[in-house]
Amino acid sequence: MSQPGRRFVALLARRAGIALVALAIDTVLGDPPSQLHPVGFMGRWLQFGERLAPSQPGARLIWGAGWLASGWLLSGVVNLLPHHPLAQGALASLLLAYRGLDRAVAGVETALNAGDLATARRLLAWHLVSRPTDDLSAAEVAGAAIESLAENLSDSVVAPLLALLAGGLPAMYLYRFTNTADAMWGYRTERFEHLGKAAARCDDAFNLFPARLTAILIALAAHLMYRRGSQALTVMWRDAGRTASPNAGWPMAAMAGALDTTLTKRDHYILGDGRRIPDAAMIGEARRLGRLVIAILVFGLICLFGLARLTESRSAS
């Protein structure tokens, strides 16, 4: 193997190891307080940019793109941080959000199990969705929590891990900043239509592959756990394009097929045609699928790490 090839393989093994450390830390410890969280810093930077933004639509479009780019430039600071794999893994864990996602969804599940619909609505709006929740039925609350779990498995786990493998911590930071900007600014309202357009388009591009990979992983998990992999793939392929987002529909539709249910957002989309009605028990099933997706990711990263190290050792000999 050529010298550049050996360097690439060694780099890939290193990044896979960092990803494994990051997943382990995030799963066990979760997120630090928001004041110390890098995503919290990203949010405050974006809020500051919004306060300074001009009022004219064209100027807001340019300002939003420029402010997004300014956040990207800060990714270079990541290169100044310690390069030890454990330190890099700890830093990368701050850009994942699986434990926080699972706990947020579990909170809605617990409230619904207790028959406390008001609390379930409040927790759903607080942690998981931006839509109004005050008049959602228990089934709609459960369905929205399941949708959010499926979508955020891509946005908060699979996509940042792929960015890490592709470009290290700087790429992971760049992805997370773009995703945060889209979450805060990516709305078709008078306030954000122009300011968030660049962030929304970039986030769409960055998530094209991760969203589809996440959907396939959900289908694989559904096959292993419920023998519903083919149903998940069928619904995914048929219904993924029904959402306004080019990406969100893929994992959500796969989850609908996996659970033999129908996931609905009023006046927006219907995913799946299953007969089961979403409820607290189904949220638990979705969480178990999510955990299996994480286990599959860990297995894949271990295989990648081992294969890269084996290739490296054979090349060196």
PDB file of C-alpha atoms in Angstrom:
ATOM      1  CA  MET A   1       0.000   0.000   0.000  1.00  0.00           C
ATOM      2  CA  SER A   2       1.245   3.491  -0.815  1.00  0.00           C
ATOM      3  CA  GLN A   3       2.215   5.939   1.897  1.00  0.00           C
ATOM      4  CA  PRO A   4      -0.910   8.097   1.340  1.00  0.00           C
ATOM      5  CA  GLY A   5      -3.032   4.949   1.502  1.00  0.00           C
ATOM      6  CA  ARG A   6      -1.456   3.914   4.802  1.00  0.00           C
ATOM      7  CA  ARG A   7      -2.063   7.374   6.246  1.00  0.00           C
ATOM      8  CA  PHE A   8      -5.709   7.268   5.181  1.00  0.00           C
ATOM      9  CA  VAL A   9      -6.264   3.837   6.735  1.00  0.00           C
ATOM     10  CA  ALA A  10      -4.584   4.930   9.966  1.00  0.00           C
ATOM     11  CA  LEU A  11      -6.727   8.076  10.036  1.00  0.00           C
ATOM     12  CA  LEU A  12      -9.892   6.065   9.453  1.00  0.00           C
ATOM     13  CA  ALA A  13      -9.029   3.684  12.293  1.00  0.00           C
ATOM     14  CA  ARG A  14      -8.328   6.627  14.586  1.00  0.00           C
ATOM     15  CA  ARG A  15     -11.628   8.334  13.764  1.00  0.00           C
ATOM     16  CA  ALA A  16     -13.584   5.095  14.223  1.00  0.00           C
ATOM     17  CA  GLY A  17     -11.974   4.720  17.646  1.00  0.00           C
ATOM     18  CA  ILE A  18     -12.870   8.315  18.537  1.00  0.00           C
ATOM     19  CA  ALA A  19     -16.463   7.669  17.417  1.00  0.00           C
ATOM     20  CA  LEU A  20     -16.686   4.617  19.680  1.00  0.00           C
ATOM     21  CA  VAL A  21     -15.389   6.601  22.660  1.00  0.00           C
ATOM     22  CA  ALA A  22     -17.849   9.415  21.890  1.00  0.00           C
ATOM     23  CA  LEU A  23     -20.820   7.058  21.701  1.00  0.00           C
ATOM     24  CA  ALA A  24     -19.823   5.366  24.942  1.00  0.00           C
ATOM     25  CA  ILE A  25     -19.479   8.660  26.824  1.00  0.00           C
ATOM     26  CA  ASP A  26     -22.719  10.091  25.439  1.00  0.00           C
ATOM     27  CA  THR A  27     -24.657   6.914  26.231  1.00  0.00           C
ATOM     28  CA  VAL A  28     -23.359   6.716  29.800  1.00  0.00           C
ATOM     29  CA  LEU A  29     -23.074  10.373  30.804  1.00  0.00           C
ATOM     30  CA  GLY A  30     -25.285  12.336  28.433  1.00  0.00           C
ATOM     31  CA  ASP A  31     -25.054  16.101  28.024  1.00  0.00           C
ATOM     32  CA  PRO A  32     -23.383  18.605  30.371  1.00  0.00           C
ATOM     33  CA  PRO A  33     -25.325  21.690  31.565  1.00  0.00           C
ATOM     34  CA  SER A  34     -26.397  23.912  28.682  1.00  0.00           C
ATOM     35  CA  GLN A  35     -24.110  26.730  29.880  1.00  0.00           C
ATOM     36  CA  LEU A  36     -21.110  24.461  29.196  1.00  0.00           C
ATOM     37  CA  HIS A  37     -22.462  22.714  26.112  1.00  0.00           C
ATOM     38  CA  PRO A  38     -20.981  23.632  22.697  1.00  0.00           C
ATOM     39  CA  VAL A  39     -24.446  23.451  21.126  1.00  0.00           C
ATOM     40  CA  GLY A  40     -25.570  25.998  23.726  1.00  0.00           C
ATOM     41  CA  PHE A  41     -22.725  28.241  22.586  1.00  0.00           C
ATOM     42  CA  MET A  42     -23.822  27.748  18.972  1.00  0.00           C
ATOM     43  CA  GLY A  43     -27.361  28.746  19.921  1.00  0.00           C
ATOM     44  CA  ARG A  44     -26.192  31.900  21.683  1.00  0.00           C
ATOM     45  CA  TRP A  45     -24.032  32.825  18.683  1.00  0.00           C
ATOM     46  CA  LEU A  46     -27.030  32.409  16.380  1.00  0.00           C
ATOM     47  CA  GLN A  47     -29.254  34.475  18.690  1.00  0.00           C
ATOM     48  CA  PHE A  48     -26.639  37.228  18.650  1.00  0.00           C
ATOM     49  CA  GLY A  49     -26.556  37.095  14.855  1.00  0.00           C
ATOM     50  CA  GLU A  50     -30.326  37.365  14.666  1.00  0.00           C
ATOM     51  CA  ARG A  51     -30.318  40.466  16.878  1.00  0.00           C
ATOM     52  CA  LEU A  52     -27.834  42.141  14.551  1.00  0.00           C
ATOM     53  CA  ALA A  53     -29.563  41.089  11.322  1.00  0.00           C
ATOM     54  CA  PRO A  54     -30.933  43.796   8.995  1.00  0.00           C
ATOM     55  CA  SER A  55     -34.666  43.997   8.326  1.00  0.00           C
ATOM     56  CA  GLN A  56     -34.771  43.966   4.497  1.00  0.00           C
ATOM     57  CA  PRO A  57     -35.378  40.471   2.991  1.00  0.00           C
ATOM     58  CA  GLY A  58     -32.424  40.502   0.589  1.00  0.00           C
ATOM     59  CA  ALA A  59     -30.054  41.801   3.216  1.00  0.00           C
ATOM     60  CA  ARG A  60     -31.305  39.197   5.708  1.00  0.00           C
ATOM     61  CA  LEU A  61     -30.603  36.444   3.178  1.00  0.00           C
ATOM     62  CA  ILE A  62     -26.998  37.602   2.755  1.00  0.00           C
ATOM     63  CA  TRP A  63     -26.584  38.175   6.484  1.00  0.00           C
ATOM     64  CA  GLY A  64     -27.887  34.697   7.326  1.00  0.00           C
ATOM     65  CA  ALA A  65     -25.471  33.062   4.898  1.00  0.00           C
ATOM     66  CA  GLY A  66     -22.571  35.141   6.207  1.00  0.00           C
ATOM     67  CA  TRP A  67     -23.388  34.418   9.842  1.00  0.00           C
ATOM     68  CA  LEU A  68     -23.577  30.710   9.049  1.00  0.00           C
ATOM     69  CA  ALA A  69     -20.161  30.943   7.408  1.00  0.00           C
ATOM     70  CA  SER A  70     -18.771  32.727  10.451  1.00  0.00           C
ATOM     71  CA  GLY A  71     -19.835  29.767  12.566  1.00  0.00           C
ATOM     72  CA  TRP A  72     -18.154  27.404  10.129  1.00  0.00           C
ATOM     73  CA  LEU A  73     -14.883  29.326  10.469  1.00  0.00           C
ATOM     74  CA  LEU A  74     -14.940  28.643  14.192  1.00  0.00           C
ATOM     75  CA  SER A  75     -14.578  24.930  13.405  1.00  0.00           C
ATOM     76  CA  GLY A  76     -10.864  25.631  12.938  1.00  0.00           C
ATOM     77  CA  VAL A  77     -10.596  26.233  16.683  1.00  0.00           C
ATOM     78  CA  VAL A  78     -11.280  22.515  17.186  1.00  0.00           C
ATOM     79  CA  ASN A  79      -7.834  21.769  15.750  1.00  0.00           C
ATOM     80  CA  LEU A  80      -6.264  23.561  18.729  1.00  0.00           C
ATOM     81  CA  LEU A  81      -7.833  21.091  21.185  1.00  0.00           C
ATOM     82  CA  PRO A  82      -5.959  18.022  22.551  1.00  0.00           C
ATOM     83  CA  HIS A  83      -5.386  15.323  19.929  1.00  0.00           C
ATOM     84  CA  HIS A  84      -5.350  12.297  22.232  1.00  0.00           C
ATOM     85  CA  PRO A  85      -8.098   9.857  21.097  1.00  0.00           C
ATOM     86  CA  LEU A  86      -9.755   9.827  24.534  1.00  0.00           C
ATOM     87  CA  ALA A  87      -9.825  13.619  24.664  1.00  0.00           C
ATOM     88  CA  GLN A  88     -11.127  13.807  21.098  1.00  0.00           C
ATOM     89  CA  GLY A  89     -13.774  11.204  21.933  1.00  0.00           C
ATOM     90  CA  ALA A  90     -14.880  13.198  24.974  1.00  0.00           C
ATOM     91  CA  LEU A  91     -15.170  16.342  22.859  1.00  0.00           C
ATOM     92  CA  ALA A  92     -17.007  14.486  20.090  1.00  0.00           C
ATOM     93  CA  SER A  93     -19.498  13.138  22.642  1.00  0.00           C
ATOM     94  CA  LEU A  94     -20.649  16.718  23.234  1.00  0.00           C
ATOM     95  CA  LEU A  95     -21.775  16.856  19.595  1.00  0.00           C
ATOM     96  CA  LEU A  96     -23.925  13.723  19.910  1.00  0.00           C
ATOM     97  CA  ALA A  97     -27.293  13.635  21.630  1.00  0.00           C
ATOM     98  CA  TYR A  98     -28.520  10.035  21.853  1.00  0.00           C
ATOM     99  CA  ARG A  99     -28.913   9.817  25.631  1.00  0.00           C
ATOM    100  CA  GLY A 100     -30.636  13.202  25.780  1.00  0.00           C
ATOM    101  CA  LEU A 101     -32.938  12.209  22.919  1.00  0.00           C
ATOM    102  CA  ASP A 102     -33.860   8.884  24.495  1.00  0.00           C
ATOM    103  CA  ARG A 103     -34.525  10.483  27.879  1.00  0.00           C
ATOM    104  CA  ALA A 104     -36.717  13.178  26.330  1.00  0.00           C
ATOM    105  CA  VAL A 105     -38.795  10.567  24.519  1.00  0.00           C
ATOM    106  CA  ALA A 106     -38.921   8.451  27.701  1.00  0.00           C
ATOM    107  CA  GLY A 107     -40.369  11.432  29.568  1.00  0.00           C
ATOM    108  CA  VAL A 108     -43.294  11.597  27.159  1.00  0.00           C
ATOM    109  CA  GLU A 109     -43.752   7.823  27.431  1.00  0.00           C
ATOM    110  CA  THR A 110     -43.839   7.986  31.243  1.00  0.00           C
ATOM    111  CA  ALA A 111     -46.370  10.840  31.264  1.00  0.00           C
ATOM    112  CA  LEU A 112     -48.679   9.030  28.850  1.00  0.00           C
ATOM    113  CA  ASN A 113     -48.378   5.826  30.865  1.00  0.00           C
ATOM    114  CA  ALA A 114     -49.506   7.788  33.906  1.00  0.00           C
ATOM    115  CA  GLY A 115     -52.459   9.246  31.988  1.00  0.00           C
ATOM    116  CA  ASP A 116     -51.015  12.757  32.325  1.00  0.00           C
ATOM    117  CA  LEU A 117     -51.662  14.131  28.846  1.00  0.00           C
ATOM    118  CA  ALA A 118     -50.965  17.741  29.844  1.00  0.00           C
ATOM    119  CA  THR A 119     -47.452  16.864  31.016  1.00  0.00           C
ATOM    120  CA  ALA A 120     -46.858  14.713  27.951  1.00  0.00           C
ATOM    121  CA  ARG A 121     -47.823  17.649  25.718  1.00  0.00           C
ATOM    122  CA  ARG A 122     -45.571  20.003  27.668  1.00  0.00           C
ATOM    123  CA  LEU A 123     -42.558  17.665  27.527  1.00  0.00           C
ATOM    124  CA  LEU A 124     -43.114  17.051  23.815  1.00  0.00           C
ATOM    125  CA  ALA A 125     -43.118  20.796  23.072  1.00  0.00           C
ATOM    126  CA  TRP A 126     -40.228  21.494  25.419  1.00  0.00           C
ATOM    127  CA  HIS A 127     -37.778  18.893  24.155  1.00  0.00           C
ATOM    128  CA  LEU A 128     -38.862  17.351  20.866  1.00  0.00           C
ATOM    129  CA  VAL A 129     -41.080  19.314  18.451  1.00  0.00           C
ATOM    130  CA  SER A 130     -41.715  22.889  17.390  1.00  0.00           C
ATOM    131  CA  ARG A 131     -45.385  22.380  16.435  1.00  0.00           C
ATOM    132  CA  PRO A 132     -48.203  23.504  18.799  1.00  0.00           C
ATOM    133  CA  THR A 133     -49.086  20.665  21.173  1.00  0.00           C
ATOM    134  CA  ASP A 134     -51.918  22.098  23.316  1.00  0.00           C
ATOM    135  CA  ASP A 135     -54.692  20.321  21.417  1.00  0.00           C
ATOM    136  CA  LEU A 136     -52.925  17.092  20.438  1.00  0.00           C
ATOM    137  CA  SER A 137     -54.592  13.829  21.409  1.00  0.00           C
ATOM    138  CA  ALA A 138     -52.678  11.156  23.308  1.00  0.00           C
ATOM    139  CA  ALA A 139     -52.179   9.232  20.047  1.00  0.00           C
ATOM    140  CA  GLU A 140     -50.867  12.352  18.301  1.00  0.00           C
ATOM    141  CA  VAL A 141     -48.477  13.052  21.172  1.00  0.00           C
ATOM    142  CA  ALA A 142     -47.166   9.478  21.062  1.00  0.00           C
ATOM    143  CA  GLY A 143     -46.838   9.629  17.273  1.00  0.00           C
ATOM    144  CA  ALA A 144     -44.966  12.938  17.397  1.00  0.00           C
ATOM    145  CA  ALA A 145     -42.533  11.552  19.982  1.00  0.00           C
ATOM    146  CA  ILE A 146     -41.880   8.518  17.774  1.00  0.00           C
ATOM    147  CA  GLU A 147     -41.368  10.748  14.724  1.00  0.00           C
ATOM    148  CA  SER A 148     -38.923  12.931  16.630  1.00  0.00           C
ATOM    149  CA  LEU A 149     -36.985   9.897  17.828  1.00  0.00           C
ATOM    150  CA  ALA A 150     -36.667   8.578  14.274  1.00  0.00           C
ATOM    151  CA  GLU A 151     -35.675  11.932  12.748  1.00  0.00           C
ATOM    152  CA  ASN A 152     -33.176  12.760  15.480  1.00  0.00           C
ATOM    153  CA  LEU A 153     -31.486   9.370  15.288  1.00  0.00           C
ATOM    154  CA  SER A 154     -30.294  10.768  11.973  1.00  0.00           C
ATOM    155  CA  ASP A 155     -29.703  14.406  12.920  1.00  0.00           C
ATOM    156  CA  SER A 156     -28.179  13.845  16.362  1.00  0.00           C
ATOM    157  CA  VAL A 157     -26.355  10.521  16.008  1.00  0.00           C
ATOM    158  CA  VAL A 158     -25.822   9.090  12.525  1.00  0.00           C
ATOM    159  CA  ALA A 159     -25.077  12.347  10.685  1.00  0.00           C
ATOM    160  CA  PRO A 160     -22.529  13.724  13.211  1.00  0.00           C
ATOM    161  CA  LEU A 161     -20.792  10.330  13.370  1.00  0.00           C
ATOM    162  CA  LEU A 162     -20.513  10.232   9.571  1.00  0.00           C
ATOM    163  CA  ALA A 163     -19.131  13.780   9.623  1.00  0.00           C
ATOM    164  CA  LEU A 164     -16.558  12.674  12.195  1.00  0.00           C
ATOM    165  CA  LEU A 165     -15.477   9.742  10.033  1.00  0.00           C
ATOM    166  CA  ALA A 166     -15.300  11.931   6.927  1.00  0.00           C
ATOM    167  CA  GLY A 167     -13.511  14.977   8.321  1.00  0.00           C
ATOM    168  CA  GLY A 168     -12.727  14.572  12.005  1.00  0.00           C
ATOM    169  CA  LEU A 169     -13.896  16.874  14.777  1.00  0.00           C
ATOM    170  CA  PRO A 170     -13.926  20.041  12.601  1.00  0.00           C
ATOM    171  CA  ALA A 171     -16.387  18.423  10.173  1.00  0.00           C
ATOM    172  CA  MET A 172     -18.481  17.162  13.074  1.00  0.00           C
ATOM    173  CA  TYR A 173     -18.604  20.674  14.546  1.00  0.00           C
ATOM    174  CA  LEU A 174     -19.450  22.180  11.148  1.00  0.00           C
ATOM    175  CA  TYR A 175     -22.340  19.741  10.728  1.00  0.00           C
ATOM    176  CA  ARG A 176     -23.675  20.355  14.234  1.00  0.00           C
ATOM    177  CA  PHE A 177     -23.513  24.133  13.812  1.00  0.00           C
ATOM    178  CA  THR A 178     -25.419  23.936  10.522  1.00  0.00           C
ATOM    179  CA  ASN A 179     -28.027  21.626  12.021  1.00  0.00           C
ATOM    180  CA  THR A 180     -28.454  23.952  15.013  1.00  0.00           C
ATOM    181  CA  ALA A 181     -28.825  26.950  12.690  1.00  0.00           C
ATOM    182  CA  ASP A 182     -31.501  25.115  10.726  1.00  0.00           C
ATOM    183  CA  ALA A 183     -33.309  24.137  13.947  1.00  0.00           C
ATOM    184  CA  MET A 184     -33.355  27.779  15.087  1.00  0.00           C
ATOM    185  CA  TRP A 185     -33.731  29.644  11.799  1.00  0.00           C
ATOM    186  CA  GLY A 186     -35.054  27.140   9.268  1.00  0.00           C
ATOM    187  CA  TYR A 187     -38.717  28.189   9.284  1.00  0.00           C
ATOM    188  CA  ARG A 188     -40.849  29.584   6.481  1.00  0.00           C
ATOM    189  CA  THR A 189     -42.101  32.522   8.490  1.00  0.00           C
ATOM    190  CA  GLU A 190     -41.714  36.255   7.960  1.00  0.00           C
ATOM    191  CA  ARG A 191     -39.080  36.298  10.699  1.00  0.00           C
ATOM    192  CA  PHE A 192     -36.885  33.469   9.373  1.00  0.00           C
ATOM    193  CA  GLU A 193     -37.761  32.898   5.693  1.00  0.00           C
ATOM    194  CA  HIS A 194     -34.711  34.765   4.415  1.00  0.00           C
ATOM    195  CA  LEU A 195     -32.430  34.682   7.445  1.00  0.00           C
ATOM    196  CA  GLY A 196     -32.462  30.884   7.659  1.00  0.00           C
ATOM    197  CA  LYS A 197     -32.580  29.939   3.982  1.00  0.00           C
ATOM    198  CA  ALA A 198     -28.833  29.239   3.646  1.00  0.00           C
ATOM    199  CA  ALA A 199     -28.809  27.158   6.841  1.00  0.00           C
ATOM    200  CA  ALA A 200     -31.852  25.168   5.712  1.00  0.00           C
ATOM    201  CA  ARG A 201     -30.410  24.415   2.280  1.00  0.00           C
ATOM    202  CA  CYS A 202     -27.018  23.400   3.689  1.00  0.00           C
ATOM    203  CA  ASP A 203     -28.633  21.212   6.331  1.00  0.00           C
ATOM    204  CA  ASP A 204     -30.710  19.508   3.636  1.00  0.00           C
ATOM    205  CA  ALA A 205     -27.560  18.767   1.643  1.00  0.00           C
ATOM    206  CA  PHE A 206     -25.583  17.516   4.636  1.00  0.00           C
ATOM    207  CA  ASN A 207     -28.377  15.131   5.658  1.00  0.00           C
ATOM    208  CA  LEU A 208     -29.165  13.566   2.290  1.00  0.00           C
ATOM    209  CA  PHE A 209     -27.066  10.448   2.935  1.00  0.00           C
ATOM    210  CA  PRO A 210     -27.394  10.187   6.744  1.00  0.00           C
ATOM    211  CA  ALA A 211     -31.207  10.284   6.653  1.00  0.00           C
ATOM    212  CA  ARG A 212     -31.388   7.442   4.149  1.00  0.00           C
ATOM    213  CA  LEU A 213     -28.768   5.418   5.996  1.00  0.00           C
ATOM    214  CA  THR A 214     -30.698   5.901   9.249  1.00  0.00           C
ATOM    215  CA  ALA A 215     -33.870   4.657   7.570  1.00  0.00           C
ATOM    216  CA  ILE A 216     -32.052   1.518   6.402  1.00  0.00           C
ATOM    217  CA  LEU A 217     -30.649   0.991   9.910  1.00  0.00           C
ATOM    218  CA  ILE A 218     -34.173   1.304  11.361  1.00  0.00           C
ATOM    219  CA  ALA A 219     -35.384  -1.276   8.855  1.00  0.00           C
ATOM    220  CA  LEU A 220     -32.508  -3.598   9.784  1.00  0.00           C
ATOM    221  CA  ALA A 221     -33.296  -3.173  13.467  1.00  0.00           C
ATOM    222  CA  ALA A 222     -36.986  -3.825  12.740  1.00  0.00           C
ATOM    223  CA  HIS A 223     -36.064  -7.064  10.965  1.00  0.00           C
ATOM    224  CA  LEU A 224     -33.883  -8.245  13.825  1.00  0.00           C
ATOM    225  CA  MET A 225     -36.360  -7.298  16.558  1.00  0.00           C
ATOM    226  CA  TYR A 226     -39.847  -7.574  15.045  1.00  0.00           C
ATOM    227  CA  ARG A 227     -39.302  -9.278  11.667  1.00  0.00           C
ATOM    228  CA  ARG A 228     -40.746  -6.178  10.002  1.00  0.00           C
ATOM    229  CA  GLY A 229     -37.751  -5.079   7.969  1.00  0.00           C
ATOM    230  CA  SER A 230     -39.441  -5.493   4.598  1.00  0.00           C
ATOM    231  CA  GLN A 231     -42.496  -3.530   5.765  1.00  0.00           C
ATOM    232  CA  ALA A 232     -40.249  -0.733   7.028  1.00  0.00           C
ATOM    233  CA  LEU A 233     -38.465  -0.557   3.666  1.00  0.00           C
ATOM    234  CA  THR A 234     -41.740  -0.623   1.724  1.00  0.00           C
ATOM    235  CA  VAL A 235     -43.274   2.250   3.695  1.00  0.00           C
ATOM    236  CA  MET A 236     -39.979   4.146   3.616  1.00  0.00           C
ATOM    237  CA  TRP A 237     -39.750   3.957  -0.166  1.00  0.00           C
ATOM    238  CA  ARG A 238     -43.407   4.821  -0.696  1.00  0.00           C
ATOM    239  CA  ASP A 239     -43.930   7.595   1.871  1.00  0.00           C
ATOM    240  CA  ALA A 240     -40.551   9.265   2.427  1.00  0.00           C
ATOM    241  CA  GLY A 241     -41.345  12.024  -0.049  1.00  0.00           C
ATOM    242  CA  ARG A 242     -44.552  13.091   1.680  1.00  0.00           C
ATOM    243  CA  THR A 243     -42.842  15.492   4.092  1.00  0.00           C
ATOM    244  CA  ALA A 244     -41.757  19.014   3.204  1.00  0.00           C
ATOM    245  CA  SER A 245     -38.209  18.115   4.190  1.00  0.00           C
ATOM    246  CA  PRO A 246     -36.284  16.027   1.637  1.00  0.00           C
ATOM    247  CA  ASN A 247     -34.763  14.027   4.490  1.00  0.00           C
ATOM    248  CA  ALA A 248     -36.992  13.798   7.576  1.00  0.00           C
ATOM    249  CA  GLY A 249     -39.521  11.523   5.896  1.00  0.00           C
ATOM    250  CA  TRP A 250     -37.018   8.705   5.361  1.00  0.00           C
ATOM    251  CA  PRO A 251     -36.371   7.622   8.967  1.00  0.00           C
ATOM    252  CA  MET A 252     -39.897   8.564  10.072  1.00  0.00           C
ATOM    253  CA  ALA A 253     -41.542   6.498   7.335  1.00  0.00           C
ATOM    254  CA  ALA A 254     -39.220   3.582   8.077  1.00  0.00           C
ATOM    255  CA  MET A 255     -40.225   3.785  11.744  1.00  0.00           C
ATOM    256  CA  ALA A 256     -43.930   3.841  10.815  1.00  0.00           C
ATOM    257  CA  GLY A 257     -43.496   0.672   8.783  1.00  0.00           C
ATOM    258  CA  ALA A 258     -41.373  -0.947  11.474  1.00  0.00           C
ATOM    259  CA  LEU A 259     -44.100  -0.383  14.097  1.00  0.00           C
ATOM    260  CA  ASP A 260     -47.062  -1.185  11.821  1.00  0.00           C
ATOM    261  CA  THR A 261     -48.603   2.206  12.545  1.00  0.00           C
ATOM    262  CA  THR A 262     -49.560   5.490  10.915  1.00  0.00           C
ATOM    263  CA  LEU A 263     -47.685   8.656  11.870  1.00  0.00           C
ATOM    264  CA  THR A 264     -49.578  11.851  11.138  1.00  0.00           C
ATOM    265  CA  LYS A 265     -48.924  15.562  11.403  1.00  0.00           C
ATOM    266  CA  ARG A 266     -52.152  17.452  10.926  1.00  0.00           C
ATOM    267  CA  ASP A 267     -52.489  19.150   7.541  1.00  0.00           C
ATOM    268  CA  HIS A 268     -48.943  18.143   6.633  1.00  0.00           C
ATOM    269  CA  TYR A 269     -48.369  14.430   6.059  1.00  0.00           C
ATOM    270  CA  ILE A 270     -49.438  10.854   6.725  1.00  0.00           C
ATOM    271  CA  LEU A 271     -46.693   8.238   6.910  1.00  0.00           C
ATOM    272  CA  GLY A 272     -47.548   4.554   6.861  1.00  0.00           C
ATOM    273  CA  ASP A 273     -50.876   2.762   6.789  1.00  0.00           C
ATOM    274  CA  GLY A 274     -50.552   0.475   9.789  1.00  0.00           C
ATOM    275  CA  ARG A 275     -53.543  -0.426  11.925  1.00  0.00           C
ATOM    276  CA  ARG A 276     -51.906   0.131  15.322  1.00  0.00           C
ATOM    277  CA  ILE A 277     -52.591   3.445  17.074  1.00  0.00           C
ATOM    278  CA  PRO A 278     -49.535   5.155  18.631  1.00  0.00           C
ATOM    279  CA  ASP A 279     -49.486   5.006  22.424  1.00  0.00           C
ATOM    280  CA  ALA A 280     -47.029   4.885  25.309  1.00  0.00           C
ATOM    281  CA  ALA A 281     -46.259   1.201  24.734  1.00  0.00           C
ATOM    282  CA  MET A 282     -45.379   1.935  21.112  1.00  0.00           C
ATOM    283  CA  ILE A 283     -43.002   4.691  22.222  1.00  0.00           C
ATOM    284  CA  GLY A 284     -41.239   2.001  24.254  1.00  0.00           C
ATOM    285  CA  GLU A 285     -41.006  -0.196  21.154  1.00  0.00           C
ATOM    286  CA  ALA A 286     -39.564   2.703  19.158  1.00  0.00           C
ATOM    287  CA  ARG A 287     -36.980   3.354  21.878  1.00  0.00           C
ATOM    288  CA  ARG A 288     -35.938  -0.300  21.777  1.00  0.00           C
ATOM    289  CA  LEU A 289     -35.506  -0.009  18.010  1.00  0.00           C
ATOM    290  CA  GLY A 290     -33.413   3.110  18.600  1.00  0.00           C
ATOM    291  CA  ARG A 291     -31.177   1.250  21.042  1.00  0.00           C
ATOM    292  CA  LEU A 292     -30.702  -1.531  18.513  1.00  0.00           C
ATOM    293  CA  VAL A 293     -29.785   1.034  15.845  1.00  0.00           C
ATOM    294  CA  ILE A 294     -27.094   2.333  18.227  1.00  0.00           C
ATOM    295  CA  ALA A 295     -25.866  -1.228  18.805  1.00  0.00           C
ATOM    296  CA  ILE A 296     -25.636  -1.778  15.039  1.00  0.00           C
ATOM    297  CA  LEU A 297     -23.659   1.452  14.703  1.00  0.00           C
ATOM    298  CA  VAL A 298     -21.264   0.335  17.448  1.00  0.00           C
ATOM    299  CA  PHE A 299     -20.810  -3.034  15.726  1.00  0.00           C
ATOM    300  CA  GLY A 300     -20.127  -1.301  12.405  1.00  0.00           C
ATOM    301  CA  LEU A 301     -17.594   1.065  13.980  1.00  0.00           C
ATOM    302  CA  ILE A 302     -15.819  -1.829  15.705  1.00  0.00           C
ATOM    303  CA  CYS A 303     -15.622  -3.688  12.382  1.00  0.00           C
ATOM    304  CA  LEU A 304     -14.334  -0.560  10.635  1.00  0.00           C
ATOM    305  CA  PHE A 305     -11.747   0.039  13.356  1.00  0.00           C
ATOM    306  CA  GLY A 306     -10.595  -3.582  13.273  1.00  0.00           C
ATOM    307  CA  LEU A 307     -10.462  -3.776   9.492  1.00  0.00           C
ATOM    308  CA  ALA A 308      -8.497  -0.540   9.245  1.00  0.00           C
ATOM    309  CA  ARG A 309      -6.002  -1.668  11.892  1.00  0.00           C
ATOM    310  CA  LEU A 310      -5.615  -5.062  10.205  1.00  0.00           C
ATOM    311  CA  THR A 311      -5.026  -3.415   6.840  1.00  0.00           C
ATOM    312  CA  GLU A 312      -2.537  -1.052   8.418  1.00  0.00           C
ATOM    313  CA  SER A 313      -0.577  -3.840  10.118  1.00  0.00           C
ATOM    314  CA  ARG A 314      -0.476  -5.975   6.953  1.00  0.00           C
ATOM    315  CA  SER A 315       0.679  -3.000   4.926  1.00  0.00           C
ATOM    316  CA  ALA A 316       3.422  -2.222   7.426  1.00  0.00           C
ATOM    317  CA  SER A 317       4.698  -5.806   7.317  1.00  0.00           C
TER     318      SER A 317
END
